[in-house]
JSON list of C-alpha atoms in Angstrom, two decimals:
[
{"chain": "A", "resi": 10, "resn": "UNK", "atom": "CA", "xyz": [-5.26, 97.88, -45.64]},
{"chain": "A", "resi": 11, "resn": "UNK", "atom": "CA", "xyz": [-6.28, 100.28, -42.86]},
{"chain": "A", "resi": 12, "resn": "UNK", "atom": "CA", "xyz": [-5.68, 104.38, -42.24]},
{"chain": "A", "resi": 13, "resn": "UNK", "atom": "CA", "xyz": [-2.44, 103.43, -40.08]},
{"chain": "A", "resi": 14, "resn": "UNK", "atom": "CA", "xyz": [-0.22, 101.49, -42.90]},
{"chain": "A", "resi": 15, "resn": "UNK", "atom": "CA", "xyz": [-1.49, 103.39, -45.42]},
{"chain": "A", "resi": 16, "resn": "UNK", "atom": "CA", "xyz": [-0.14, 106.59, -43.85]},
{"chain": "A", "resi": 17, "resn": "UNK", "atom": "CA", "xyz": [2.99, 105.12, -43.33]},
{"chain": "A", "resi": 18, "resn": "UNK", "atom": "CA", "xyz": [3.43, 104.08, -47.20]},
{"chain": "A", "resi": 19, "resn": "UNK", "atom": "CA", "xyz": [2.39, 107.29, -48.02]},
{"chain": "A", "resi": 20, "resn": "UNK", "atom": "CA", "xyz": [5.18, 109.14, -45.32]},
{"chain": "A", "resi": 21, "resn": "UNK", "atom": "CA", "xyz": [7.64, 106.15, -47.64]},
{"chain": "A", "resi": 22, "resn": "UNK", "atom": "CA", "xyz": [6.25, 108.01, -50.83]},
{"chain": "A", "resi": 23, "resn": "UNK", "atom": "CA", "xyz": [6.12, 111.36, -50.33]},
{"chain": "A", "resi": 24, "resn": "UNK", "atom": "CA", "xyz": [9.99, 111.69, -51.41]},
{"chain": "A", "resi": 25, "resn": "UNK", "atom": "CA", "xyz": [10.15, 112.57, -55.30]},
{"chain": "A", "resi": 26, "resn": "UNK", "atom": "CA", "xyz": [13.38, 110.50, -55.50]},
{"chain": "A", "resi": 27, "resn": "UNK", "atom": "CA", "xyz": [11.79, 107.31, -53.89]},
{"chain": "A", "resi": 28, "resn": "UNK", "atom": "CA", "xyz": [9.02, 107.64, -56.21]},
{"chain": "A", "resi": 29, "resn": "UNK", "atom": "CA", "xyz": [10.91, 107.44, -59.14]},
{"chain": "A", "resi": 30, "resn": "UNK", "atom": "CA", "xyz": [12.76, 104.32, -57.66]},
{"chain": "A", "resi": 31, "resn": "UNK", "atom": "CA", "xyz": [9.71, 103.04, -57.41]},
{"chain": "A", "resi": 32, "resn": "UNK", "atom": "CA", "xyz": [8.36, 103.99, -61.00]},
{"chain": "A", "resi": 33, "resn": "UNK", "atom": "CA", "xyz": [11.90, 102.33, -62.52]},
{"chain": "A", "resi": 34, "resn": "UNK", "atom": "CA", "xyz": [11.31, 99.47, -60.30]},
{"chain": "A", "resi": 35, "resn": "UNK", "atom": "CA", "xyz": [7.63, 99.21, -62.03]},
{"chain": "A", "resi": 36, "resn": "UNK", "atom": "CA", "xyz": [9.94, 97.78, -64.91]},
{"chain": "A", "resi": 37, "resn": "UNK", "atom": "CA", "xyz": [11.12, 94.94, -63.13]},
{"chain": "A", "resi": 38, "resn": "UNK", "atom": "CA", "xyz": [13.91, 94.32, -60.62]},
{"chain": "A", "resi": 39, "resn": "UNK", "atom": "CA", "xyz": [17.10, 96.56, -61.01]},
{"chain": "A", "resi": 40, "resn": "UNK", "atom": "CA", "xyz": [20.13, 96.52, -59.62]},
{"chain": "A", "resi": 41, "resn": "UNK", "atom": "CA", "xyz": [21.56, 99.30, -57.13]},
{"chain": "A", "resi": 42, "resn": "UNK", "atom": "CA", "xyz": [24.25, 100.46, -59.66]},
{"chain": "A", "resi": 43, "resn": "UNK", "atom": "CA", "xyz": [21.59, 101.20, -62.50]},
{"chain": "A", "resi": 44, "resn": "UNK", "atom": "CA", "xyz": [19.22, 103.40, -59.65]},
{"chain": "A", "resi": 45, "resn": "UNK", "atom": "CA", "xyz": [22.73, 105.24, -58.70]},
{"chain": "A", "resi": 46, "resn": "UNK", "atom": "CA", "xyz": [23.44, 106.15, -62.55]},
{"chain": "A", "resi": 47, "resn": "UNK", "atom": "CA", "xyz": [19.96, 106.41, -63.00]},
{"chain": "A", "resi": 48, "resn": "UNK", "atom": "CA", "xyz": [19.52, 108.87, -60.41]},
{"chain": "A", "resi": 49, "resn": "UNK", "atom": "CA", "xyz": [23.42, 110.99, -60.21]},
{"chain": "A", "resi": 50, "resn": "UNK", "atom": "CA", "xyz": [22.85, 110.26, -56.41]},
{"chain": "A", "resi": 51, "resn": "UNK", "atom": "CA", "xyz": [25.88, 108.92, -54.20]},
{"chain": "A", "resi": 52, "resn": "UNK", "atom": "CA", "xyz": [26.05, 105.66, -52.81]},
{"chain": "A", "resi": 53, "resn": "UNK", "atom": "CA", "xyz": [24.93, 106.80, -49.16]},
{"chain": "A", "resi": 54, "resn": "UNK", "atom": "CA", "xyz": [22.08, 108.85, -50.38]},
{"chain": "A", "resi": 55, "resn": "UNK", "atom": "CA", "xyz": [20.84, 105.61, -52.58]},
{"chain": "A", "resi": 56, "resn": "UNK", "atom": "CA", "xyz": [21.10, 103.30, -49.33]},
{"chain": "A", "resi": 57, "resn": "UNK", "atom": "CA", "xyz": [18.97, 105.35, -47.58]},
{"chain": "A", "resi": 58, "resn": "UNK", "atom": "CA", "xyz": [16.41, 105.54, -49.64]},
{"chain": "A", "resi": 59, "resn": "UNK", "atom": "CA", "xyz": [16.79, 102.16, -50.31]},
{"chain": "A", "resi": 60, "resn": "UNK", "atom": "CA", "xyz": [16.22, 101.24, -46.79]},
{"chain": "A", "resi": 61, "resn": "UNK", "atom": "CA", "xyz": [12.98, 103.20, -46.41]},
{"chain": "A", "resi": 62, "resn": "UNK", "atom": "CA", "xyz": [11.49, 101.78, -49.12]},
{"chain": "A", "resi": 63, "resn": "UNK", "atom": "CA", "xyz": [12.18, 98.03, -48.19]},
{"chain": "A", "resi": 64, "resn": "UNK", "atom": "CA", "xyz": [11.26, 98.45, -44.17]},
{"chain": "A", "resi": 65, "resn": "UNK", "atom": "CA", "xyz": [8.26, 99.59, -45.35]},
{"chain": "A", "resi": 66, "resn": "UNK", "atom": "CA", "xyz": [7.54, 96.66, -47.51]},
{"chain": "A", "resi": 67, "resn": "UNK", "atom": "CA", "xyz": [7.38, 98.42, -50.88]},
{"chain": "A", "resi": 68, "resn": "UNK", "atom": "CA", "xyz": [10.76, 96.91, -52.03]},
{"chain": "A", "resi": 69, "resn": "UNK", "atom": "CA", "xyz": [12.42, 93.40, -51.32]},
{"chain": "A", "resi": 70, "resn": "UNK", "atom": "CA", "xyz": [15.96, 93.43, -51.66]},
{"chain": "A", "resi": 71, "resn": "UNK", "atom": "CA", "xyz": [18.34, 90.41, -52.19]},
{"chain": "A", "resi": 72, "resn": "UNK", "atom": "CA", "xyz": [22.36, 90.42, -52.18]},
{"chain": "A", "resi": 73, "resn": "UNK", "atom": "CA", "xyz": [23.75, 89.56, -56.34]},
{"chain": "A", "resi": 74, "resn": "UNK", "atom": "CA", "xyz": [27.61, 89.82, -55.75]},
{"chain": "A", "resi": 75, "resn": "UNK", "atom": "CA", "xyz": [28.63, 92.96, -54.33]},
{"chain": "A", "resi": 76, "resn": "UNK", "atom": "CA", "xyz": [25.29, 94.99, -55.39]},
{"chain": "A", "resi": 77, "resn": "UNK", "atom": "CA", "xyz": [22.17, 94.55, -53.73]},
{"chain": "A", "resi": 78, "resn": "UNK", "atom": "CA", "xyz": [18.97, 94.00, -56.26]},
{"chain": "A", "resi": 79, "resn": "UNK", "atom": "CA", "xyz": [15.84, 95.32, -55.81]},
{"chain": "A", "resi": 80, "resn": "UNK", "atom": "CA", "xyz": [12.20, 94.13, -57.13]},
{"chain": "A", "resi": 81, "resn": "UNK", "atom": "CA", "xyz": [8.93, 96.40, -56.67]},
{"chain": "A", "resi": 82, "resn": "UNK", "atom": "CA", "xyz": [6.51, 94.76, -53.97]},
{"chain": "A", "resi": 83, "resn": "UNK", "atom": "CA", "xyz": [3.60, 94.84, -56.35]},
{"chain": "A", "resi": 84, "resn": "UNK", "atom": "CA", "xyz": [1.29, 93.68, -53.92]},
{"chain": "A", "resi": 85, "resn": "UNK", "atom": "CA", "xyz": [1.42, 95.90, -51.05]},
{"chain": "A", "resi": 86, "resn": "UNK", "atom": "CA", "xyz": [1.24, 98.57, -54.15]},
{"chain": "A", "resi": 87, "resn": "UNK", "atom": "CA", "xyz": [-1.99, 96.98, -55.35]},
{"chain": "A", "resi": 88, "resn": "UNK", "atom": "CA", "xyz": [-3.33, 96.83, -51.77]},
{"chain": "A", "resi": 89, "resn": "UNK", "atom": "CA", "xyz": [-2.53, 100.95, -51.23]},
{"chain": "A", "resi": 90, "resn": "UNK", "atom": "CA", "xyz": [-3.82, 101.46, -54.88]},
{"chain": "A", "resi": 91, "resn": "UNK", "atom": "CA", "xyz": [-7.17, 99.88, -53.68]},
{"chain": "A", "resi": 92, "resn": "UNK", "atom": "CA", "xyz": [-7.01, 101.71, -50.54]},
{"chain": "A", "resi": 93, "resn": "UNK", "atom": "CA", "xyz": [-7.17, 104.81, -52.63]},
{"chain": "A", "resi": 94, "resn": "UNK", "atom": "CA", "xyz": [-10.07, 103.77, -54.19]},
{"chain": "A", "resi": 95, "resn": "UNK", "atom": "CA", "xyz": [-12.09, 102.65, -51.71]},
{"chain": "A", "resi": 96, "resn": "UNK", "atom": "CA", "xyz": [-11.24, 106.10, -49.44]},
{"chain": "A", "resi": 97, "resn": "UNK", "atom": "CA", "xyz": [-12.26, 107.92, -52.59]},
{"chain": "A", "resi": 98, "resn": "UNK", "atom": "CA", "xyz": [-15.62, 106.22, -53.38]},
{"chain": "A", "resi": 99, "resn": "UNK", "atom": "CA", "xyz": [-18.74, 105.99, -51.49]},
{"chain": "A", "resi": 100, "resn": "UNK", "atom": "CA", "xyz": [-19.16, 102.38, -49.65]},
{"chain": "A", "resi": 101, "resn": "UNK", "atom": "CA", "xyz": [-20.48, 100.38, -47.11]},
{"chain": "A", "resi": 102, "resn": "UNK", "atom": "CA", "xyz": [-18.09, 100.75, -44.31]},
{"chain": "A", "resi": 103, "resn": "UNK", "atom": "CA", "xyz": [-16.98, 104.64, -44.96]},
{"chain": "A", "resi": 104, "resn": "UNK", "atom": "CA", "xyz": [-15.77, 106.70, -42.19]},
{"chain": "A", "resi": 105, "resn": "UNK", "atom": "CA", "xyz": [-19.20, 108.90, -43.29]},
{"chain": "A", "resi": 106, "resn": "UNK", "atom": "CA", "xyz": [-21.79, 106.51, -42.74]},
{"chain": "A", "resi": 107, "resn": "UNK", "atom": "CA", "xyz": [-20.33, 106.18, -38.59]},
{"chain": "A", "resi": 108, "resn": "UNK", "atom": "CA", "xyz": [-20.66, 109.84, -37.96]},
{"chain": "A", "resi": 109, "resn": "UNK", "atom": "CA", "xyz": [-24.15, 109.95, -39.37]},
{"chain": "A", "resi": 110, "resn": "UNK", "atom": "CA", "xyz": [-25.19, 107.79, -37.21]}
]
């Protein structure tokens, strides 16, 4: 994962709600009824955090009935959590070794 998509989650995550959407999605996949109670948000305010959170690829959504279902994209989150790690370690190809040179 580079700077640019990482940034971009991060802009997705920087929301408290949408981070606890994403920590109850953790669980498994939920549906949008249980993230409305769960939440006291309206319907509107759910859909659009909804839809930030699956265009950036965090969420997948599928239709169940009249309620949409949504399931934690646990491998982009892997791929930002080792993105973290390797921008907060020392390694071969860091930013710091280029302007030393």
């Amino acid at each position: 994962m580079d700077a640019k998509i990482a940034a971009l989650l991060f802009k997705v995550l920087s929301d408290e709600t949408r981070l606890k959407i994403i920590e109850m999605l953790s669980c498994g996949e939920e549906c949008a009824c249980k993230l409305q109670e769960a939440f006291s948000i309206t319907q509107p305010t759910l859909s659009y955090h909804m839809k930030m959170l699956v265009n950036s690829g965090l969420v997948s959504a599928r239709k169940d009935g009249a309620w949409m279902r949504y399931t934690l994209n646990s491998e982009l989150c892997r791929g930002l959590q080792n993105y973290l790690e390797q921008v907060s370690s020392d390694h071969e190809n860091c930013v710091c070794k280029a302007v030393d040179q």
